[in-house]
Coordinates of C-alpha atoms in Angstrom, one line a residue:
Chain A
M29 CA 78.8 89.5 114.8
T30 CA 76.8 92.7 114.8
Q31 CA 79.1 94.8 112.2
V32 CA 79.1 98.0 114.1
A33 CA 78.7 100.8 111.1
H34 CA 81.8 102.9 111.1
P35 CA 80.7 106.1 109.0
R36 CA 83.5 106.8 106.8
I37 CA 83.2 111.2 106.9
S38 CA 86.1 112.7 105.2
P39 CA 86.5 116.3 105.3
S40 CA 87.9 116.1 102.1
W41 CA 85.8 117.7 98.4
E42 CA 86.6 114.3 96.7
Q43 CA 84.6 112.5 99.3
H44 CA 81.5 114.4 99.5
L45 CA 81.8 114.6 95.6
R46 CA 81.7 110.9 95.7
Y47 CA 78.6 111.1 97.6
S48 CA 76.5 113.3 95.5
A49 CA 77.5 110.4 93.5
T50 CA 76.4 107.2 95.4
A51 CA 73.3 109.1 95.8
A52 CA 72.2 109.8 92.2
C53 CA 73.2 106.2 92.3
Y54 CA 70.2 105.1 94.7
L55 CA 68.1 108.4 92.8
V56 CA 68.6 105.5 88.9
L57 CA 68.4 102.4 91.0
V58 CA 64.6 103.3 91.6
I59 CA 63.0 103.4 88.2
P60 CA 64.6 99.4 88.2
A61 CA 63.3 98.6 91.4
F62 CA 59.9 100.9 90.7
A63 CA 59.3 98.9 87.0
L64 CA 60.3 94.8 89.1
F65 CA 57.9 96.7 91.9
L66 CA 55.0 96.4 89.6
V67 CA 56.1 92.9 87.4
V68 CA 56.2 91.4 90.4
A69 CA 52.6 92.5 92.1
I70 CA 51.4 91.3 89.0
S71 CA 52.3 88.0 88.3
I72 CA 52.3 86.8 91.6
P73 CA 48.0 86.6 91.7
L74 CA 48.8 85.2 87.6
V75 CA 50.6 82.4 89.0
L76 CA 47.3 80.9 88.9
I77 CA 47.1 81.1 85.6
T78 CA 50.8 79.7 85.0
A79 CA 51.6 83.4 83.2
G80 CA 53.3 84.2 86.3
V81 CA 55.5 81.8 86.6
F82 CA 57.4 82.3 83.7
V83 CA 57.9 86.0 84.5
L84 CA 58.5 84.9 88.2
A85 CA 61.4 83.6 86.9
F86 CA 62.7 86.2 85.3
A87 CA 62.1 88.6 87.7
V88 CA 63.1 86.7 90.7
P89 CA 67.0 86.1 89.6
L90 CA 66.6 90.2 88.4
T91 CA 65.2 91.5 91.2
R92 CA 67.8 89.9 93.3
R93 CA 70.9 91.4 91.6
L94 CA 69.3 94.5 92.1
T95 CA 69.4 94.1 95.8
D96 CA 72.9 92.6 95.4
L97 CA 73.9 96.2 94.4
H98 CA 72.4 97.7 96.8
R99 CA 73.7 95.6 99.9
R100 CA 77.1 96.2 97.4
L101 CA 76.2 99.8 98.1
A102 CA 75.5 100.3 101.4
G103 CA 78.1 98.3 102.4
E104 CA 80.2 100.5 101.3
I105 CA 78.9 103.3 103.0
L106 CA 78.5 101.3 106.3
G107 CA 81.6 100.0 106.0
A108 CA 80.6 96.3 106.6
R109 CA 80.2 94.1 103.9
I110 CA 76.8 92.9 104.7
E111 CA 75.6 89.1 104.3
S112 CA 73.6 87.8 101.3
P113 CA 70.6 85.7 103.8
Y114 CA 69.4 83.9 100.6
R115 CA 68.3 80.0 101.2
S116 CA 71.3 78.1 98.5
T117 CA 69.5 76.4 95.6
E118 CA 72.6 75.4 94.1
G119 CA 71.9 72.5 92.2
M120 CA 67.9 72.3 92.1
G121 CA 65.8 72.3 89.1
A122 CA 63.7 74.6 87.6
F123 CA 60.3 73.8 90.1
S124 CA 62.3 73.1 93.2
R125 CA 64.0 76.5 92.9
M126 CA 61.1 78.5 92.5
A127 CA 59.3 76.3 94.9
S128 CA 62.1 77.0 97.9
C129 CA 62.7 81.1 96.7
A130 CA 58.4 81.3 97.4
S131 CA 59.2 79.8 100.6
D132 CA 62.5 82.3 101.4
P133 CA 61.4 84.8 103.9
A134 CA 65.0 86.7 101.6
R135 CA 62.9 87.0 98.8
W136 CA 59.7 88.8 100.0
R137 CA 62.2 91.1 102.5
D138 CA 63.9 91.4 98.3
F139 CA 59.7 92.3 97.9
A140 CA 59.0 94.8 100.7
F141 CA 62.7 96.6 99.9
L142 CA 62.1 97.3 96.4
F143 CA 58.5 98.8 98.2
V144 CA 60.7 100.7 100.3
S145 CA 63.6 101.8 97.2
A146 CA 60.9 102.4 94.7
T147 CA 59.1 104.6 98.0
A148 CA 60.8 106.5 101.0
G149 CA 63.7 105.5 99.4
F150 CA 63.2 107.3 96.7
A151 CA 62.1 110.0 98.9
L152 CA 65.7 110.4 100.5
A153 CA 67.8 110.2 97.0
I154 CA 66.1 112.8 96.2
L155 CA 66.1 114.7 99.9
T156 CA 70.4 113.9 100.3
I157 CA 70.8 115.2 96.5
I158 CA 69.1 117.8 95.6
W159 CA 71.4 120.0 97.5
L160 CA 74.4 120.4 95.8
P161 CA 72.6 121.4 92.6
A162 CA 70.1 123.4 94.8
T163 CA 73.4 125.5 96.1
I164 CA 74.8 126.3 92.6
W165 CA 71.1 127.8 91.2
Y166 CA 71.6 129.6 94.2
L167 CA 74.4 130.7 93.6
I168 CA 74.5 131.3 89.4
A169 CA 71.0 132.3 89.8
P170 CA 70.5 136.4 90.9
I171 CA 73.2 136.8 87.3
V172 CA 71.6 135.1 85.3
T173 CA 68.4 136.0 86.3
F174 CA 69.1 139.9 87.6
G175 CA 67.0 140.1 90.2
N176 CA 67.5 137.8 93.6
F177 CA 70.3 139.1 95.3
W178 CA 68.5 137.2 97.9
Y179 CA 69.4 133.7 97.3
W180 CA 73.1 134.2 98.1
L181 CA 72.0 134.3 101.4
L182 CA 70.7 130.7 100.7
A183 CA 73.1 129.3 99.1
P184 CA 75.9 129.0 101.8
I185 CA 72.9 127.5 103.8
S186 CA 72.2 125.2 101.4
F187 CA 75.9 124.5 101.2
L188 CA 75.8 123.5 103.9
I189 CA 72.8 121.0 104.2
W190 CA 75.0 119.1 101.7
W191 CA 78.4 119.0 102.9
F192 CA 76.9 118.3 106.6
G193 CA 74.0 116.4 105.1
T194 CA 74.5 114.4 102.3
P195 CA 77.1 111.7 104.4
L196 CA 73.7 112.0 106.9
L197 CA 71.5 111.3 104.9
L198 CA 73.3 108.5 103.0
Q199 CA 73.8 106.8 106.3
V200 CA 70.4 106.3 106.8
L201 CA 69.7 105.1 103.3
A202 CA 72.2 102.8 104.0
L203 CA 70.5 101.0 107.4
L204 CA 67.2 101.4 105.0
S205 CA 68.4 98.8 102.9
R206 CA 70.0 96.8 105.7
S207 CA 67.3 96.3 107.4
L208 CA 65.6 94.9 105.3
L209 CA 68.6 92.8 102.8
G210 CA 70.7 92.1 105.6
P211 CA 70.2 88.9 107.7
T212 CA 68.3 88.8 109.6
R213 CA 69.6 87.9 113.4
A214 CA 67.0 84.5 113.4
Q215 CA 69.8 84.1 110.4
R216 CA 72.9 85.9 112.2
L217 CA 72.5 83.9 115.6
A218 CA 72.0 80.5 112.8
A219 CA 75.2 81.1 111.6
L220 CA 76.9 81.9 114.4
E221 CA 75.7 78.6 116.0
S222 CA 77.7 76.5 112.4
S223 CA 80.3 78.6 113.1
R224 CA 80.7 77.3 116.4
T225 CA 79.4 73.8 115.8
E226 CA 82.3 73.0 113.6
T227 CA 85.2 75.0 116.1
I228 CA 83.7 72.8 118.7
D229 CA 84.5 69.6 115.9
H230 CA 87.1 70.5 114.6
S231 CA 88.7 70.8 118.6
A232 CA 87.4 67.7 119.4
A233 CA 89.0 66.2 116.1
E234 CA 92.3 68.1 116.6
V235 CA 92.2 66.7 120.7
R236 CA 91.3 63.5 119.0
R237 CA 94.3 63.6 116.5
I238 CA 96.8 65.1 118.9
E239 CA 95.5 61.7 121.2
R240 CA 96.1 59.1 117.6
D241 CA 99.6 60.5 117.3
L242 CA 100.7 60.6 121.1
H243 CA 99.4 56.8 121.3
D244 CA 100.8 55.1 118.4
G245 CA 103.6 57.3 118.6
A246 CA 106.0 58.4 121.6
Q247 CA 103.9 56.5 124.6
A248 CA 104.4 53.3 122.1
R249 CA 108.4 53.9 121.3
M250 CA 108.2 54.2 125.1
V251 CA 107.0 51.4 125.6
S252 CA 109.7 49.1 123.3
V253 CA 112.0 51.5 125.6
G254 CA 111.0 50.1 128.9
M255 CA 111.1 47.0 127.2
S256 CA 114.0 46.6 126.1
V257 CA 115.9 48.3 129.9
G258 CA 114.1 45.7 131.6
L259 CA 115.4 43.3 129.3
A260 CA 119.0 44.1 129.2
S261 CA 118.8 44.0 133.0
E262 CA 117.7 40.7 132.7
L263 CA 120.4 39.6 130.5
V264 CA 122.8 42.5 131.9
H265 CA 124.8 39.1 133.8
R266 CA 124.2 36.1 131.9
D267 CA 125.2 38.0 128.0
P268 CA 126.6 41.4 128.5
K269 CA 127.1 41.5 124.6
A270 CA 123.5 41.6 123.8
A271 CA 121.9 43.4 126.5
A272 CA 124.5 46.2 125.4
D273 CA 122.7 46.0 122.4
L274 CA 119.4 46.2 123.4
L275 CA 120.1 49.2 125.8
A276 CA 121.7 50.5 122.3
E277 CA 118.4 50.4 121.2
A278 CA 116.6 51.7 123.6
G279 CA 119.2 55.0 123.2
V280 CA 118.0 55.3 119.4
M281 CA 113.9 54.6 120.1
T282 CA 114.4 57.6 122.9
N283 CA 115.4 59.9 120.4
A284 CA 112.8 58.4 118.0
A285 CA 110.3 59.4 120.5
L286 CA 111.3 63.1 121.5
E287 CA 111.3 63.7 117.8
D288 CA 107.6 62.0 118.0
L289 CA 106.6 64.5 120.7
R290 CA 108.5 67.6 119.4
M291 CA 105.8 67.1 116.6
V292 CA 102.8 66.9 118.6
V293 CA 103.9 70.2 120.0
R294 CA 105.1 71.8 117.5
G295 CA 101.6 71.3 116.2
I296 CA 99.7 72.3 119.1
R297 CA 101.5 75.3 119.2
P298 CA 104.9 75.8 118.1
P299 CA 107.6 77.2 121.1
V300 CA 108.7 79.9 118.9
L301 CA 105.2 81.3 118.9
A302 CA 104.8 81.1 122.6
D303 CA 108.3 82.9 123.2
R304 CA 108.2 85.2 120.7
G305 CA 104.9 85.9 119.6
L306 CA 103.8 85.9 115.8
V307 CA 105.9 88.1 114.0
G308 CA 109.2 86.6 115.3
A309 CA 107.2 82.9 115.2
L310 CA 106.8 83.9 111.7
E311 CA 110.7 85.0 110.5
A312 CA 111.8 82.4 112.6
L313 CA 109.2 79.5 110.8
S314 CA 111.2 81.7 107.3
L315 CA 114.4 80.9 108.0
D316 CA 113.5 77.7 107.9
L317 CA 111.7 77.8 104.8
S318 CA 113.9 76.3 100.8
L319 CA 113.1 80.0 99.5
P320 CA 113.6 83.4 100.8
V321 CA 110.7 84.8 103.1
T322 CA 110.7 88.5 103.6
V323 CA 108.9 89.6 106.8
T324 CA 107.5 92.6 107.1
A325 CA 105.3 94.0 110.5
D326 CA 103.6 96.5 112.4
L327 CA 101.9 95.0 115.3
V328 CA 101.9 96.7 118.5
G329 CA 101.5 94.4 120.8
R330 CA 100.3 90.4 120.5
P331 CA 96.7 89.5 119.5
P332 CA 94.7 86.6 122.4
D333 CA 96.2 83.4 121.4
P334 CA 94.0 81.3 119.6
V335 CA 94.0 84.2 117.3
E336 CA 97.5 83.6 117.5
S337 CA 97.5 80.2 116.9
A338 CA 95.5 80.6 113.8
A339 CA 97.1 83.0 112.4
Y340 CA 100.5 81.1 112.8
F341 CA 98.9 77.8 111.2
A342 CA 97.2 80.1 108.1
A343 CA 100.3 81.6 107.2
A344 CA 102.1 78.1 108.0
E345 CA 100.5 76.3 105.9
C346 CA 99.9 79.3 103.4
L347 CA 103.6 79.7 102.7
A348 CA 104.2 75.0 102.6
N349 CA 101.7 75.7 99.8
V350 CA 104.2 78.1 98.8
V351 CA 107.1 75.9 99.1
K352 CA 104.8 72.6 97.1
H353 CA 103.5 74.4 94.5
A354 CA 103.9 77.9 93.1
D355 CA 107.9 77.2 91.9
A356 CA 108.1 80.9 93.6
S357 CA 111.8 82.6 93.4
Q358 CA 110.6 84.3 96.6
A359 CA 107.6 84.9 99.3
W360 CA 106.5 87.7 101.5
V361 CA 105.2 87.8 104.9
R362 CA 103.4 91.8 105.7
I363 CA 101.3 91.6 109.2
A364 CA 99.6 94.2 110.2
H365 CA 96.7 95.5 112.4
D366 CA 94.3 98.7 111.7
G367 CA 93.3 98.9 115.5
A368 CA 90.0 95.9 114.2
A369 CA 91.6 93.4 112.9
L370 CA 94.5 91.2 112.2
W371 CA 95.9 91.5 109.4
L372 CA 98.0 88.5 106.9
Q373 CA 99.3 88.6 103.9
I374 CA 101.1 85.9 102.3
G375 CA 102.2 86.7 98.9
D376 CA 105.3 84.8 96.2
D377 CA 105.6 85.5 93.1
G378 CA 105.1 81.8 91.6
V379 CA 102.5 80.6 89.2
G380 CA 99.9 81.3 90.5
G381 CA 96.4 79.7 90.1
A382 CA 96.0 79.2 93.7
D383 CA 92.1 77.5 94.0
A384 CA 90.8 77.6 97.6
T385 CA 88.0 75.4 96.7
R386 CA 90.9 72.6 96.2
G387 CA 93.0 70.4 98.4
T388 CA 92.1 70.4 102.2
G389 CA 95.4 73.0 103.0
L390 CA 93.3 76.1 102.2
A391 CA 89.8 75.1 103.2
G392 CA 91.3 74.1 106.8
I393 CA 93.3 77.4 107.2
I394 CA 90.1 79.0 106.1
R395 CA 88.2 76.9 108.9
R396 CA 90.2 77.9 111.2
L397 CA 89.7 81.4 110.6
D398 CA 85.9 81.4 110.9
A399 CA 86.7 79.8 114.6
F400 CA 87.6 83.5 115.0
D401 CA 84.4 86.0 112.0
G402 CA 88.3 85.9 109.9
R403 CA 87.9 86.6 107.0
I404 CA 89.9 85.5 103.1
G405 CA 91.2 86.5 100.2
I406 CA 92.8 85.4 98.0
D407 CA 94.2 86.9 94.4
S408 CA 96.4 84.2 92.6
P409 CA 96.0 84.6 88.3
I410 CA 97.4 81.4 86.5
G411 CA 100.6 83.2 86.0
G412 CA 100.6 84.7 89.3
P413 CA 101.4 86.5 92.1
T414 CA 100.1 85.2 94.2
V415 CA 99.0 87.2 97.2
V416 CA 96.2 86.1 100.5
T417 CA 95.3 88.4 102.8
M418 CA 93.8 87.0 106.3
E419 CA 92.1 89.1 108.2
V420 CA 90.8 88.6 111.8
P421 CA 88.9 91.1 114.0
C422 CA 90.3 91.7 117.2
A423 CA 91.7 93.0 119.7
L424 CA 95.7 93.3 120.7
S425 CA 97.4 93.2 124.3
Chain B
M2 CA 136.8 74.1 134.9
R3 CA 133.9 75.7 136.8
V4 CA 130.1 75.5 135.5
V5 CA 127.2 77.2 136.0
L6 CA 123.8 75.1 135.1
A7 CA 120.6 76.5 134.6
E8 CA 117.8 73.7 134.4
D9 CA 114.3 73.5 135.6
L10 CA 113.7 70.2 135.6
A11 CA 114.9 68.8 138.5
L12 CA 115.7 65.5 136.6
L13 CA 117.8 66.9 133.8
R14 CA 119.4 69.5 135.9
D15 CA 120.9 66.2 138.9
G16 CA 121.2 63.8 135.5
L17 CA 123.2 66.5 133.8
T18 CA 125.2 67.2 136.9
R19 CA 126.3 63.9 137.4
I20 CA 127.6 63.7 133.9
L21 CA 129.7 66.9 134.5
Q22 CA 130.7 65.7 137.3
A23 CA 132.2 62.0 136.8
Y24 CA 133.8 63.9 134.1
G25 CA 136.0 66.2 135.7
Y26 CA 134.2 69.1 136.3
D27 CA 132.9 71.3 139.0
V28 CA 129.3 72.3 138.5
V29 CA 129.7 75.2 141.0
A30 CA 126.2 76.2 140.9
A31 CA 123.2 75.1 139.6
A32 CA 120.4 77.0 139.2
D33 CA 116.0 76.4 138.7
D34 CA 115.3 79.5 137.3
V35 CA 116.5 82.7 135.7
D36 CA 117.6 85.4 138.9
A37 CA 119.3 82.2 140.0
L38 CA 121.7 81.6 137.3
E39 CA 121.9 85.6 136.9
E40 CA 123.0 85.9 140.6
A41 CA 125.2 82.9 139.9
L42 CA 126.8 84.1 136.5
R43 CA 127.5 87.9 138.7
E44 CA 129.0 85.5 142.0
M45 CA 130.7 82.2 140.5
K46 CA 132.5 83.5 137.9
P47 CA 132.6 80.5 136.6
D48 CA 134.5 79.6 133.1
L49 CA 131.6 77.8 131.4
A50 CA 127.7 78.4 131.3
I51 CA 125.2 75.4 130.4
V52 CA 121.4 76.8 130.0
D53 CA 118.6 76.0 129.3
V54 CA 116.6 78.1 126.4
R55 CA 113.2 77.2 128.8
M56 CA 113.1 78.3 132.8
P57 CA 110.3 79.9 134.7
P58 CA 109.0 82.6 134.6
T59 CA 107.5 82.7 132.1
F60 CA 109.1 80.1 130.6
T61 CA 109.4 81.2 127.1
D62 CA 113.0 82.2 125.6
E63 CA 114.1 84.1 129.2
G64 CA 117.5 81.5 129.3
L65 CA 118.5 81.9 125.8
R66 CA 118.3 85.7 126.6
A67 CA 120.3 85.4 129.9
A68 CA 123.1 83.6 128.2
I69 CA 123.6 86.1 125.7
E70 CA 123.0 89.3 128.4
A71 CA 126.1 87.7 129.8
R72 CA 128.0 87.2 126.9
R73 CA 127.6 91.1 126.7
V74 CA 129.1 91.6 129.9
R75 CA 131.5 89.1 129.5
P76 CA 132.7 88.3 125.6
G77 CA 133.9 85.1 125.5
L78 CA 131.8 83.9 127.8
P79 CA 131.4 79.8 127.1
V80 CA 127.9 79.2 127.0
L81 CA 126.3 76.4 125.5
V82 CA 122.5 76.7 125.4
L83 CA 120.1 72.8 125.2
S84 CA 116.5 73.0 124.5
Q85 CA 114.0 70.9 123.6
Y86 CA 113.3 72.4 120.3
V87 CA 115.9 74.1 118.0
E88 CA 114.9 77.3 116.3
Q89 CA 118.0 78.5 113.2
L90 CA 116.2 81.7 115.3
Y91 CA 118.1 81.2 118.1
A92 CA 121.3 79.5 116.5
R93 CA 121.9 83.3 114.7
E94 CA 121.6 85.0 117.9
L95 CA 123.6 82.7 120.2
L96 CA 126.3 83.0 116.8
A97 CA 125.7 87.1 116.4
S98 CA 127.0 87.2 120.5
G99 CA 130.3 87.7 120.0
D100 CA 133.2 85.3 118.2
G101 CA 132.9 81.3 119.0
A102 CA 132.8 79.9 122.6
V103 CA 129.0 78.8 122.0
G104 CA 127.0 76.2 122.0
Y105 CA 123.5 75.4 120.7
L106 CA 122.2 71.7 121.5
L107 CA 119.3 69.6 121.1
K108 CA 118.7 68.6 125.2
D109 CA 118.4 64.4 123.5
R110 CA 121.7 65.1 122.5
V111 CA 123.1 64.6 126.3
A112 CA 122.2 60.5 126.5
D113 CA 125.2 60.6 123.8
V114 CA 127.2 61.9 126.9
A115 CA 130.9 61.2 124.9
T116 CA 129.7 63.4 122.0
F117 CA 128.4 66.1 124.8
I118 CA 131.1 66.3 127.0
D119 CA 132.7 66.8 123.7
A120 CA 131.1 69.1 122.5
V121 CA 131.2 70.8 126.4
R122 CA 134.6 70.8 126.0
T123 CA 134.9 72.5 122.4
I124 CA 133.0 75.3 123.4
S125 CA 134.7 76.0 126.8
E126 CA 137.8 75.7 124.4
G127 CA 136.4 78.8 122.3
G128 CA 134.9 76.0 119.5
T129 CA 131.7 76.3 118.3
V130 CA 129.1 73.6 118.4
L131 CA 125.7 73.6 116.6
D132 CA 123.1 71.0 117.1
P133 CA 122.9 68.7 113.6
Q134 CA 119.4 69.3 113.2
V135 CA 120.5 73.1 112.7
V136 CA 123.1 72.5 110.4
A137 CA 121.0 70.1 108.2
T138 CA 118.3 73.3 107.7
L139 CA 121.7 75.4 106.6
L140 CA 122.4 72.9 104.3
S141 CA 119.5 72.3 102.9
K142 CA 119.1 76.0 102.1
A143 CA 123.1 76.6 100.6
A144 CA 121.9 76.5 97.3
P145 CA 126.1 76.8 95.9
L146 CA 126.6 74.1 97.8
S147 CA 126.0 71.4 94.4
R148 CA 129.6 72.1 93.6
L149 CA 130.9 69.9 96.8
T150 CA 130.3 65.9 96.0
P151 CA 128.3 63.7 98.2
R152 CA 131.1 62.9 100.6
E153 CA 132.3 66.3 100.7
R154 CA 128.4 67.8 100.9
E155 CA 129.3 65.4 104.7
V156 CA 132.5 66.6 105.5
L157 CA 131.2 70.3 105.6
G158 CA 127.8 69.6 108.0
L159 CA 130.1 67.7 109.8
M160 CA 132.5 71.1 110.2
A161 CA 129.1 72.6 110.8
E162 CA 127.9 70.8 114.2
G163 CA 131.5 72.5 115.3
R164 CA 134.0 69.2 115.0
S165 CA 137.5 68.9 114.3
N166 CA 139.5 67.2 111.6
A167 CA 140.0 64.7 114.4
A168 CA 136.3 63.8 115.3
I169 CA 135.6 63.9 111.6
A170 CA 137.5 61.6 110.6
S171 CA 136.7 58.9 113.4
R172 CA 133.2 59.5 112.1
L173 CA 133.7 58.7 108.9
F174 CA 136.6 56.3 109.5
V175 CA 138.9 57.4 107.6
T176 CA 142.3 59.2 108.5
E177 CA 142.6 62.7 109.0
K178 CA 144.5 63.7 106.1
A179 CA 141.5 62.9 103.6
V180 CA 139.6 65.0 105.9
S181 CA 142.2 67.9 106.0
K182 CA 142.2 66.7 102.2
H183 CA 137.9 67.2 101.7
T184 CA 138.4 70.3 103.8
N185 CA 140.9 72.3 101.4
S186 CA 139.1 71.2 98.7
I187 CA 135.6 73.0 100.2
F188 CA 137.4 75.7 101.1
T189 CA 138.8 76.3 97.2
K190 CA 135.5 75.1 96.1
L191 CA 133.2 78.0 98.3
D192 CA 136.1 81.0 98.1
L193 CA 136.1 80.8 101.5
P194 CA 140.3 81.9 103.4
V195 CA 141.5 79.7 104.0
A196 CA 142.2 79.3 108.8
S197 CA 144.2 77.0 109.9
D198 CA 142.7 76.3 113.5
D199 CA 139.3 74.6 114.0
N200 CA 137.1 77.5 115.2
R201 CA 137.8 79.5 112.5
R202 CA 137.6 77.3 110.2
V203 CA 133.8 76.2 111.1
R204 CA 134.0 80.2 112.1
A205 CA 134.0 81.1 108.1
V206 CA 131.9 77.7 107.0
L207 CA 128.9 78.9 109.5
T208 CA 129.5 82.5 108.2
Y209 CA 128.7 81.4 105.2
L210 CA 125.9 79.3 105.3
Q211 CA 124.0 81.9 107.3
G212 CA 124.8 84.5 103.7
Q213 CA 123.5 81.9 102.1
G214 CA 120.0 81.4 104.1

């Protein structure tokens, strides 16, 4: 998904001072960038005599530290997170990790970024930051030097440039960072491809599961109902008692088949979700749970069906986890939409310690939300409380 | 007894009509969508409405809404809502639509004809009938029930479903006197106001259980 940059230009003083502080950060970060650039540039030819290898073993991870910081900064400015583009080096030995880094284009783009940051980035940061001190200087200079009052004419000009130019120049800085540090188009496509494949696999598995549930459950029971009824109609004149027993059995079996069908349908799309939408369905769900759940919602309109379903099942899974593991006395659900994305928060006052890497439930939620570019954050310190936040980009109808 | 029936599946509509007629009910209209139902309720002034939750045109919960609306227009109109699924939420909304004369049952329950007709009779006499599935959830959520004996919990569940003392007695194979002893004990333990007639008693129990939920 291509992220659109939302410049968060706010007219407040505090915000503008924060912009200047960010620009100052950029300026300070030029120093390590320049140093690292020199170190790496010198080490690369030295790899031939192995000395470079040892230096690079430190310099390359350090570079990543620095560029990660830049990703964070640029992400803050652009209002959209910048994903790390690196290949995973998990579980590799030192040597193969080196080889992997050497052939990873993202590392080379990092190296290029060091150079850009130390040159163009430096110039831009200076240009961004200069206007605030300039304004102050123009204001006090005539007083300090008892001279040139023309400076007071320049003060408002430089103030205006600072006020309106700083956010724009910061945007340029951030975009420059993103062009070198963000995932390339090819990488984004590959990520999309894999998430789509996973979704398709997931849907196929889901269909198989439904088919199996029907086959082993309702279908088998209906077959046995048919048999009992057939047999009963054979016996009805010869042995009415046995026929009545068989019919009673068929009745019980019919109910069990209906129960099975209900379970299957609830697993596909709960009827109450179709009836009442996400908020109503979660209210209905919380009525069935053994602990008090407060549902608060700020939602005008309905998200698209698939998103609604995914969000519902994700929330249901979270609430099921609360009931099973949290040992909580109460839970709450908040639902909102900020114009770009649907937000769901599920919290409880239980014992905490929820972990997405353990258990299949949370992994399943993450996979469901992945299909819609959704994200999930789990905040669950030991001792609680637990808050799970989900965000799914979508429009409301 | 003049009954208006609303059910969109022809198979079930005919089945229900046959069962009701076999027990002497007069099915004056059998609607297959909400508009026809609303018209029948207006024109026919029935003594009882039996309504499916999901109906054309949108197949959501318009049957339920129509039933609640009908009771707003005619307070106390006996309504039995049938559904393929039971939802606590819908049970609450129905119960809140006035005093008694409502029922909410799974469609499967129709297969047990005698019990179904019992429910229809209870509702038309102003009683309340709730599906055992709804009641089971209510009971599982009510915390202070630990004070009751297992037998009393059983009786309380049957009471919440809307059964009379006589029905509870025959269900549990005990005498009616034993049942009334249980119910008195339940009412004492749960601090409920003692009421002589079945309908008010059932409502007291439901109010209590919902308050706990």
